[in-house]
Short mmCIF file of C-alpha atoms and ligand atoms in Angstrom, two decimals:
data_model
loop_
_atom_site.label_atom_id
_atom_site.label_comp_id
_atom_site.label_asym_id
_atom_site.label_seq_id
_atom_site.Cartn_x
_atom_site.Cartn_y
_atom_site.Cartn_z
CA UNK A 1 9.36 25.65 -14.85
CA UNK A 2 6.79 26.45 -12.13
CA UNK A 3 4.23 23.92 -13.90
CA UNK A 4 7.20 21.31 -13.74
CA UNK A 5 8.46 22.01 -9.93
CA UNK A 6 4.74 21.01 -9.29
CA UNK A 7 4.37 18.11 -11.63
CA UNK A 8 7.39 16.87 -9.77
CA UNK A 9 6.12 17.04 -6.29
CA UNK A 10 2.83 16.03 -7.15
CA UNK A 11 4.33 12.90 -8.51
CA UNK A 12 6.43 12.28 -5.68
CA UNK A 13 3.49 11.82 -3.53
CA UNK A 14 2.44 8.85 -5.34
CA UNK A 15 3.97 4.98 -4.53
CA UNK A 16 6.81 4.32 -8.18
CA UNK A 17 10.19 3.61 -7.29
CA UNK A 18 11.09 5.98 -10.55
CA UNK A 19 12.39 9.24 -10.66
CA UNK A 20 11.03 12.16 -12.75
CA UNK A 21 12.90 13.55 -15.81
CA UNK A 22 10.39 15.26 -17.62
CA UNK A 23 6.78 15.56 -18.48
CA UNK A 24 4.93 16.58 -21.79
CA UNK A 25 1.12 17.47 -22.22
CA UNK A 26 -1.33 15.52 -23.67
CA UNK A 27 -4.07 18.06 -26.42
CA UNK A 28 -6.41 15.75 -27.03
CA UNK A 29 -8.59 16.24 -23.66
CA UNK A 30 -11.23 18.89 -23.39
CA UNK A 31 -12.01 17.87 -19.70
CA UNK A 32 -8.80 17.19 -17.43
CA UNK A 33 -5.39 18.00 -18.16
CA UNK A 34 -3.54 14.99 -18.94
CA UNK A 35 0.35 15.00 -18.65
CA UNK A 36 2.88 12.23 -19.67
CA UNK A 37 5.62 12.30 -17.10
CA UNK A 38 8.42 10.21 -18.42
CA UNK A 39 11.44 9.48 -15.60
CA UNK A 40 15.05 8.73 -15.42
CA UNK A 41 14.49 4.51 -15.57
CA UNK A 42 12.33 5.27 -18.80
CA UNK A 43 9.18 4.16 -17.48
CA UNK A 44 5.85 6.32 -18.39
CA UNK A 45 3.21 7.47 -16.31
CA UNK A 46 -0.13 9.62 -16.85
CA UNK A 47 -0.75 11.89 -14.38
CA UNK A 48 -4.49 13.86 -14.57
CA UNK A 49 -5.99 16.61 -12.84
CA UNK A 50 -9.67 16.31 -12.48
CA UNK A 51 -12.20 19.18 -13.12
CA UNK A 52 -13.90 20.42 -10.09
CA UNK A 53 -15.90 22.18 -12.16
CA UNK A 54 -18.31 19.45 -13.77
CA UNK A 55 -17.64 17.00 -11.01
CA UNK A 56 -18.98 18.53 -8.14
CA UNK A 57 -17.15 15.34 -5.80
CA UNK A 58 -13.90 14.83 -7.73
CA UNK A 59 -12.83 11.78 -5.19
CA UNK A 60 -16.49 9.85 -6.25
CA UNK A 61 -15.23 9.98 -9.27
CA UNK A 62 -11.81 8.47 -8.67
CA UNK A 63 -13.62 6.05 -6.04
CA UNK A 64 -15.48 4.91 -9.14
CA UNK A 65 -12.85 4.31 -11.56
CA UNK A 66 -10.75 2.63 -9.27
CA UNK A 67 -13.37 -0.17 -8.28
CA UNK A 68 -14.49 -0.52 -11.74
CA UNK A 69 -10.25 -0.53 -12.72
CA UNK A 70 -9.65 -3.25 -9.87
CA UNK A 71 -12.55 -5.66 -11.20
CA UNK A 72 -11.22 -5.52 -14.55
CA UNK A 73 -7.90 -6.14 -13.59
CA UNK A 74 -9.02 -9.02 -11.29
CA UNK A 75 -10.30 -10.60 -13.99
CA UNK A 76 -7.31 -10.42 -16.32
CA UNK A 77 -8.83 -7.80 -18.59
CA UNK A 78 -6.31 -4.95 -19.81
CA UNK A 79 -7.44 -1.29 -18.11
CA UNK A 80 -6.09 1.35 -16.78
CA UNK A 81 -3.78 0.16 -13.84
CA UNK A 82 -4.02 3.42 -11.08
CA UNK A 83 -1.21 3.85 -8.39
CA UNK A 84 -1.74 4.59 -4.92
CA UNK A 85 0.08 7.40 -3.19
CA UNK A 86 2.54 6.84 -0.19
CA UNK A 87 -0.69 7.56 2.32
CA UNK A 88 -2.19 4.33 0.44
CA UNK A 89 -5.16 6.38 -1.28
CA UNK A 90 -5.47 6.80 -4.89
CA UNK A 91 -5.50 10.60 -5.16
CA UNK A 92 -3.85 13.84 -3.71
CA UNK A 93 -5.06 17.16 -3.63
CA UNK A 94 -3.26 20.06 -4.42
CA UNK A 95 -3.24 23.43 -2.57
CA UNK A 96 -5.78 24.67 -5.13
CA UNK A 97 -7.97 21.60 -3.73
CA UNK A 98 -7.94 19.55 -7.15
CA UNK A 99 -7.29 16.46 -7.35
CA UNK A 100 -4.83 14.57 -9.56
CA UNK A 101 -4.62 10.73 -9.98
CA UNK A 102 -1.85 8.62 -11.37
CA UNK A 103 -1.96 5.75 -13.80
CA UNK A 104 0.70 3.67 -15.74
CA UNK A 105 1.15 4.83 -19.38
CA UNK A 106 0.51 2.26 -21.81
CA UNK A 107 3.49 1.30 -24.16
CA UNK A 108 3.19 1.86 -27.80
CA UNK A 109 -0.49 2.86 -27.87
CA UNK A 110 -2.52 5.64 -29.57
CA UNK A 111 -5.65 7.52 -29.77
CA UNK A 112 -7.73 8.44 -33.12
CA UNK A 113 -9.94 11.94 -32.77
CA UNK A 114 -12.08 10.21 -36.18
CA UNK A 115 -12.84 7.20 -37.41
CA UNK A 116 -11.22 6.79 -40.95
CA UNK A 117 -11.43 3.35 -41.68
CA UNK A 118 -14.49 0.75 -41.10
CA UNK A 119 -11.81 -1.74 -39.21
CA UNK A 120 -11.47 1.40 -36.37
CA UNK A 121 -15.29 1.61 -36.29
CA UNK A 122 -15.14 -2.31 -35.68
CA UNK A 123 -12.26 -2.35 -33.30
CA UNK A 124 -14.37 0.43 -30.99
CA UNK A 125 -17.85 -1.53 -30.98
CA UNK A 126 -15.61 -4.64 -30.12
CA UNK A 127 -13.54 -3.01 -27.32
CA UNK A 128 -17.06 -0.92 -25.69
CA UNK A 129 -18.84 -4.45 -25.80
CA UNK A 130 -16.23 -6.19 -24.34
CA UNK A 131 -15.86 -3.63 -21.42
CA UNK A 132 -19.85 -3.71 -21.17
CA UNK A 133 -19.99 -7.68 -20.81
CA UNK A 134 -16.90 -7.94 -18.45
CA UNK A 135 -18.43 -5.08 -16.19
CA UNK A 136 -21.51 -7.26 -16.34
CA UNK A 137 -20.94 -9.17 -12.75
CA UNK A 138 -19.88 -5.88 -11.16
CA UNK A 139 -21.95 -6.26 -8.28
CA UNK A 140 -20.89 -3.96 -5.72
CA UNK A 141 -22.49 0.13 -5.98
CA UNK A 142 -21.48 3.42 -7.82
CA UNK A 143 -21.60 7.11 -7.35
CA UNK A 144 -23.85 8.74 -9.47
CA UNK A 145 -21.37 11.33 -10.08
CA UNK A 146 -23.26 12.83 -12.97
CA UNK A 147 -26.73 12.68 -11.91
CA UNK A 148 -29.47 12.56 -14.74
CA UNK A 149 -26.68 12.80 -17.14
CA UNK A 150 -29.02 10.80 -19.91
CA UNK A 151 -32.26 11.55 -18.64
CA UNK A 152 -34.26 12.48 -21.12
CA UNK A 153 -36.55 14.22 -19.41
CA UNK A 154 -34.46 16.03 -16.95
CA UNK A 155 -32.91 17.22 -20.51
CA UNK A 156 -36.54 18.29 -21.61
CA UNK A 157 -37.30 20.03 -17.93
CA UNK A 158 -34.02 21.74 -18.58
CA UNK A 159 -35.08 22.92 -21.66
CA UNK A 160 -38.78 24.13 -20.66
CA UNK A 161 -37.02 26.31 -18.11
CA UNK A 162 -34.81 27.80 -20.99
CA UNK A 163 -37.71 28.59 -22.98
CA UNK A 164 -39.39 30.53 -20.78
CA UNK A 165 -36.06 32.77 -19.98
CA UNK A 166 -34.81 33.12 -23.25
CA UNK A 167 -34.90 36.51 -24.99
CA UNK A 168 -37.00 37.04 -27.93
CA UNK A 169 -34.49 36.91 -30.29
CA UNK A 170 -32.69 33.78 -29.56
CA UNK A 171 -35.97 32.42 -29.35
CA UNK A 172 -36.65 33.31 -32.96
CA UNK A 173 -33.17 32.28 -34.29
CA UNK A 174 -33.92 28.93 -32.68
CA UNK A 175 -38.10 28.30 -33.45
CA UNK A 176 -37.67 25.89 -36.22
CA UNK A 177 -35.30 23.87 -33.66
CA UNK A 178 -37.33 24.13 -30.86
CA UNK A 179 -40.25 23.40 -32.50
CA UNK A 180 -38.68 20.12 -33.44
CA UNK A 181 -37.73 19.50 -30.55
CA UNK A 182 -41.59 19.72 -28.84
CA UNK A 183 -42.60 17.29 -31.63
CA UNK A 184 -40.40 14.60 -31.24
CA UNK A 185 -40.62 14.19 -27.43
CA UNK A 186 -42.70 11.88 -27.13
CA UNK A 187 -40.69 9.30 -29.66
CA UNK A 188 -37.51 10.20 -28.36
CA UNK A 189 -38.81 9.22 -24.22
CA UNK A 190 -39.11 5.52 -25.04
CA UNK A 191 -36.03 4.30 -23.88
CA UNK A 192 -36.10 6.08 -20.21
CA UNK A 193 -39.65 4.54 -20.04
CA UNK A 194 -38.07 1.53 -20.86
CA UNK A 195 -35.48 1.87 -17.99
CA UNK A 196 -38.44 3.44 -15.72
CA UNK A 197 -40.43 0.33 -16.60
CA UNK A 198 -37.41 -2.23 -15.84
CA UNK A 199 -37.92 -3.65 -19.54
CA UNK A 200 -34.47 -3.18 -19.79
CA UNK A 201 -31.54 -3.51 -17.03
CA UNK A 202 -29.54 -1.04 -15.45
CA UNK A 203 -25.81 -1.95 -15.61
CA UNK A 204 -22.16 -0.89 -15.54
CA UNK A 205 -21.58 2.11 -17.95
CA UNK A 206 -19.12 4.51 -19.84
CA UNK A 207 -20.92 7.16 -20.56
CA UNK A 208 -18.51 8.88 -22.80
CA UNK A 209 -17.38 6.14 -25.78
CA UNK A 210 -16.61 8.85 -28.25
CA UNK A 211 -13.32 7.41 -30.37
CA UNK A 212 -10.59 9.25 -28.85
CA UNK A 213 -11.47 7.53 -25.70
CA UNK A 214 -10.46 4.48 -26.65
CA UNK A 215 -6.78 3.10 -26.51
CA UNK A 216 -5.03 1.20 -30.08
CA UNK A 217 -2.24 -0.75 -29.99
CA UNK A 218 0.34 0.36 -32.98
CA UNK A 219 -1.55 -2.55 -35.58
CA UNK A 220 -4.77 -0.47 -34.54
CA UNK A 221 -6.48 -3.22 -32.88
CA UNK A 222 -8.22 -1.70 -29.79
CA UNK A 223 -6.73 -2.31 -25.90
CA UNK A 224 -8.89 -0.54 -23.85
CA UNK A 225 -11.46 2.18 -22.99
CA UNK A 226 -9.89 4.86 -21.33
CA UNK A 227 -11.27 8.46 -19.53
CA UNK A 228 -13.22 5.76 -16.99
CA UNK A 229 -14.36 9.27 -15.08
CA UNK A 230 -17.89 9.08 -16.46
CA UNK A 231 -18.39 5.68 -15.27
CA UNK A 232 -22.00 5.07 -13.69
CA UNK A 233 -24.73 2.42 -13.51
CA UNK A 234 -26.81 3.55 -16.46
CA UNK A 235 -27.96 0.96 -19.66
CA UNK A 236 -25.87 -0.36 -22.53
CA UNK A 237 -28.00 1.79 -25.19
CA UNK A 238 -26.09 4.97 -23.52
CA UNK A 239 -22.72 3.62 -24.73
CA UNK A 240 -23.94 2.41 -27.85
CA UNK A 241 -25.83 5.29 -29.41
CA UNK A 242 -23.40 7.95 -28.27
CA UNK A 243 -20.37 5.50 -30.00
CA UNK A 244 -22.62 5.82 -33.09
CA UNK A 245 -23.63 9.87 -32.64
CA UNK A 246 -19.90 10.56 -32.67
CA UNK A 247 -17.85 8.34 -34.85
CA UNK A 248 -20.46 8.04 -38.01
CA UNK A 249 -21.39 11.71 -38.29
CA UNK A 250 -19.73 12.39 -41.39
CA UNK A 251 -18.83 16.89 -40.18
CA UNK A 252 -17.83 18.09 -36.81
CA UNK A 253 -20.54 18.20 -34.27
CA UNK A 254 -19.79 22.36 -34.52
CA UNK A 255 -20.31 22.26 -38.72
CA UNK A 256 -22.93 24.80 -39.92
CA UNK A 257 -23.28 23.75 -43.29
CA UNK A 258 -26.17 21.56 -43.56
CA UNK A 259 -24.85 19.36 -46.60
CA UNK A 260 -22.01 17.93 -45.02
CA UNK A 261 -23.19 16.07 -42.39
CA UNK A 262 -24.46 12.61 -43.25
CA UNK A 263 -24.74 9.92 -41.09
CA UNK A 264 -22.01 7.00 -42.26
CA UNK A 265 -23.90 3.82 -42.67
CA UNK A 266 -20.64 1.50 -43.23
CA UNK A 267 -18.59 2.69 -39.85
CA UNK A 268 -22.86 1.67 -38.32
CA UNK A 269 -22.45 -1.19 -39.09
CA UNK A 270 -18.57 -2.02 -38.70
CA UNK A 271 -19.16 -0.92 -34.88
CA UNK A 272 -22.49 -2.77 -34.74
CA UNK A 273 -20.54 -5.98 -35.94
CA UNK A 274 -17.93 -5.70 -33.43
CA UNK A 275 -20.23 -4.90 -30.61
CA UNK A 276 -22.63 -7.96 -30.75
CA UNK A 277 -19.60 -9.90 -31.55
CA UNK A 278 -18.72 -9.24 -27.82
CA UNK A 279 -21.96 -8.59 -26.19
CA UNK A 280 -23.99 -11.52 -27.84
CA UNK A 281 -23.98 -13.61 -25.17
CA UNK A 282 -24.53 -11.07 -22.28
CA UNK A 283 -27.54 -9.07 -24.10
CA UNK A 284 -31.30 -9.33 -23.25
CA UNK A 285 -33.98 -9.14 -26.36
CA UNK A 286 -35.18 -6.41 -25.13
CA UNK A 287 -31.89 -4.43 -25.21
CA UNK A 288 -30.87 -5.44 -28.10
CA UNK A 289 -34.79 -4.26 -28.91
CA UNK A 290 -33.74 -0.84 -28.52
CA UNK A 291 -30.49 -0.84 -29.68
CA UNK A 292 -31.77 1.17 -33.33
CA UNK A 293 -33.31 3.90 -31.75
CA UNK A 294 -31.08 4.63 -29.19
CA UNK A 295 -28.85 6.18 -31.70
CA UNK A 296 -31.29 8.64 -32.62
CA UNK A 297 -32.22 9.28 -28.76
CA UNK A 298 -29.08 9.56 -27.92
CA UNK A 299 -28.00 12.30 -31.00
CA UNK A 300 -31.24 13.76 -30.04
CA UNK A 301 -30.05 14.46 -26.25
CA UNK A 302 -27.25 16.11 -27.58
CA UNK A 303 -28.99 18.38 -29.80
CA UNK A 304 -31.60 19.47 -27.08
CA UNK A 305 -28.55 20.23 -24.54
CA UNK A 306 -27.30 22.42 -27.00
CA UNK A 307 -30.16 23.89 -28.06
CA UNK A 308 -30.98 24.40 -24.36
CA UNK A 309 -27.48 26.11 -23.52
CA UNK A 310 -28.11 28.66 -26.88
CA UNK A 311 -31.49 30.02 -24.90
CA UNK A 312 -29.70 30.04 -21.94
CA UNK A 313 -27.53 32.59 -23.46
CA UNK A 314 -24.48 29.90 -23.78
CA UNK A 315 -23.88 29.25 -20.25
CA UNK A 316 -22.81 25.79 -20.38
CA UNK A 317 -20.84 25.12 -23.44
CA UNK A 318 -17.66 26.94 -24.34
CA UNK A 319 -18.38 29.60 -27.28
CA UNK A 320 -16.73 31.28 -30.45
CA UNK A 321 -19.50 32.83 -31.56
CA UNK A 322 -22.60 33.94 -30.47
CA UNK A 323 -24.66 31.12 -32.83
CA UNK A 324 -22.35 28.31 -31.47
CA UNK A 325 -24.70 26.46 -29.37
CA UNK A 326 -27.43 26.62 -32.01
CA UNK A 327 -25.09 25.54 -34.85
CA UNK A 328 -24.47 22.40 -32.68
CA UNK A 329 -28.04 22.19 -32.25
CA UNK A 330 -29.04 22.03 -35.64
CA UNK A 331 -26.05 19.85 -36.76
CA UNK A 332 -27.44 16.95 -33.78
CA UNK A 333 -30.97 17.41 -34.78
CA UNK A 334 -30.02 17.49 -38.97
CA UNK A 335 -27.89 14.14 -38.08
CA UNK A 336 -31.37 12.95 -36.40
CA UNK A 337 -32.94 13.41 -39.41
CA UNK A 338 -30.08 11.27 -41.37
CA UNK A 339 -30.33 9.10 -39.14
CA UNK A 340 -34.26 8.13 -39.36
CA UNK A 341 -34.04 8.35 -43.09
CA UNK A 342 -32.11 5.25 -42.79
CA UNK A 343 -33.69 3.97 -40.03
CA UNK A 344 -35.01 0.45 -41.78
CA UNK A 345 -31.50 -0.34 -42.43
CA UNK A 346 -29.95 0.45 -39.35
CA UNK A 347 -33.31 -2.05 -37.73
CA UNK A 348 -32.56 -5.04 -40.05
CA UNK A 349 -29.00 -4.73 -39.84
CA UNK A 350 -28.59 -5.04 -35.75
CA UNK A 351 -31.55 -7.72 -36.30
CA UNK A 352 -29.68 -9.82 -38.64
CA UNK A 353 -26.07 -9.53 -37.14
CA UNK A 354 -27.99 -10.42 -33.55
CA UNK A 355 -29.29 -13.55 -35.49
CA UNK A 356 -25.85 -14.42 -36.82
CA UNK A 357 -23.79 -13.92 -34.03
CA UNK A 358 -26.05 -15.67 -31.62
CA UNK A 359 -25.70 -18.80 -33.94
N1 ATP B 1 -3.09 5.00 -19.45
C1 ATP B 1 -2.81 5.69 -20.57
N2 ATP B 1 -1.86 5.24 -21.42
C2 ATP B 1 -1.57 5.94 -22.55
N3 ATP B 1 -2.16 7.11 -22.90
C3 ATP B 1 -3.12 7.61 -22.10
C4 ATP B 1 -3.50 6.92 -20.91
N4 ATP B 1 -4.47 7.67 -20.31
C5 ATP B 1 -4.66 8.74 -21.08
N5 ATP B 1 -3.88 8.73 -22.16
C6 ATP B 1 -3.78 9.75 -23.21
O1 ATP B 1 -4.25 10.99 -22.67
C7 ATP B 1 -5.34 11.54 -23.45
C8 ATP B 1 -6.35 12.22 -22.55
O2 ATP B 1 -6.85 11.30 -21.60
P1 ATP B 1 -8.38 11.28 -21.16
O3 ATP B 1 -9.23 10.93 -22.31
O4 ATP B 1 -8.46 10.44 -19.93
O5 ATP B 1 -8.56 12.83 -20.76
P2 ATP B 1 -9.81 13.83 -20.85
O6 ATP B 1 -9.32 15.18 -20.60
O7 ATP B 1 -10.85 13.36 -19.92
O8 ATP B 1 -10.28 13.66 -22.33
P3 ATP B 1 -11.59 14.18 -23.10
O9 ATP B 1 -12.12 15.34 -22.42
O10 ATP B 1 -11.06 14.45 -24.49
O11 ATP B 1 -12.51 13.01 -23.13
C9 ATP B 1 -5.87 10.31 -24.19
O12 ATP B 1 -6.48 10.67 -25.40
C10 ATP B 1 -4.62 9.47 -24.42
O13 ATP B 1 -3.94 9.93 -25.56
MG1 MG B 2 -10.81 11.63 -23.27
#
């Protein structure tokens, strides 16, 4: 009841002529807490509360979303539509100084938490391209609300740091993962060189294109990318290779055992079809360049944050078990692995569906 009476005047504060009835929670989010708040004249609305904890400036990151939001919708394209509150801004703060913003609910839609068909995978490569290429002309600036989020060797600094604070026996649990790490940091640094080098452009990004972040209709054909908090200039191989680090590992990114994760070829190359379908015309060579190994960068990222937060004595990531972090570790760097044993496939295959769609 308490959680309601607040929902309510929360809700209040914002500009709809509708009155509240009820709300219900949304699971699926890990970050914010989502809540559907359904009124008396029927009509939806989703109302989220934005951690203060990871974003240090919770109103850059509204600021953000609604620019990005307002260019899209300028332009026709279906997004998130935010409403203002009565004092004309786009956020309130409660007396625990969040902030909540609220957006129309979109009828009859639905989100997957795994890709189980190759049409999904091809529906979110679609969708993520066409919200890269229609982001393309944004011209005007964004916060960097997440600074160095996919800098690889921030990541790496981080990690150096870790090494030389972490006990002895965390160390040892983690050698044969740290010592891969060391190896392969000199392959895995050639797309921020890239960037640092200007070979390829920095542009309007998502940052978080995992599949439950994107919006189906109810014939499963994709509406929109939603969760626009992570929303930053950054480069198209970002969105891309974290798409493909999520939605073809074949286990959990928290699995321990070895054997089951695989990297899933066919959903590669569904979501590689649909995403130069869209982004054909609005993609340098060079990107498209290093479009193959960004998956592997961007799996590898993942695996040294983990690995990172397991010698930092889990500080970062939420735990069950004292060999969480490293389990995710090993299951990012193992899916590495898959991932380079079929790199020559993955290279020909974005080659020849660049050739195709660009003629
Ligand atoms: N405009 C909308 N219309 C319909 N459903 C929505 C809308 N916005 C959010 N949702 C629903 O709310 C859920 C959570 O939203 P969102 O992804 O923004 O939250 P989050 O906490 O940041 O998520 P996560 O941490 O999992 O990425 C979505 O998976 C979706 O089911
Ligand atoms: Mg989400």
């Amino acid at each position: 009841m308490e959680l309601e009476k607040k929902l309510t005047t929360i809700f209040n504060t914002f500009q709809t002529e509708h009155t509240f009835k009820r709300f219900e929670t949304f699971n699926s989010g890990h970050i914010n807490d989502t809540f559907l708040i359904i009124t008396q004249e029927d009509i939806n609305y989703v109302l989220q509360r934005i951690n203060g904890t990871i974003f240090k400036k919770a109103s850059d990151v509204i600021e953000n979303k609604i620019k990005i939001t307002q260019h899209l919708s300028k332009k026709g394209i279906q997004t998130i539509r935010f409403i203002p509150t009565k004092e004309h801004v786009f956020y309130i703060e409660d007396a625990d100084k969040n902030l909540w913003n609220l957006s129309e609910f979109i009828k009859n839609s639905q989100t997957f938490l795994k890709v189980n068909s190759n049409d999904i995978a091809y529906q979110a490569g679609l969708i993520t391209a066409e919200f890269l290429t229609q982001t393309s002309d944004f011209e005007s600036d964004l916060v960097e609300t997440l600074p160095n989020f996919h800098s690889m060797s921030f990541r790496f600094q981080e990690f150096q740091e870790a090494l030389v604070s972490a006990s002895k026996t965390r160390k040892k649990q983690a050698q044969k993962w740290i010592d891969f790490a060391l190896l392969n940091k000199e392959k895995m640094m050639v797309l921020e060189n890239a960037i640092n080098q200007k070979e390829i452009p920095s542009r309007v990004t998502h940052n978080d294109t995992k599949i439950s972040n994107i919006l189906f209709d109810s014939n499963n054909k994709a509406i929109c990318l939603i969760d626009l908090d992570t929303v930053m200039k950054g480069c198209i191989h970002f969105d891309y290779g974290d798409a493909l680090r999520t939605i073809c590992n074949t286990a959990e990114e928290d699995e321990a055992t070895i054997s089951k994760i695989n990297f899933n070829i066919d959903y590669f190359k569904n979501y590689t079809e649909g995403f130069l379908k869209n982004l054909a015309s609005n993609i340098s060579k060079q990107e498209i360049n290093y479009l193959p190994i960004s998956i592997q960068i961007m799996t590898f990222i993942m695996g040294l944050r983990f690995l990172t937060d397991y010698l930092n004595n889990d500080v970062y990531y939420k735990t069950k078990h004292p060999k969480h972090n490293l389990d995710r570790a090993s299951n990012q760097f193992t899916l590495v692995q898959k991932i380079r044993q079929q790199q020559h496939e993955i290279n020909s295959f974005v080659k020849s569906t660049y050739m195709s769609v660009c003629h």
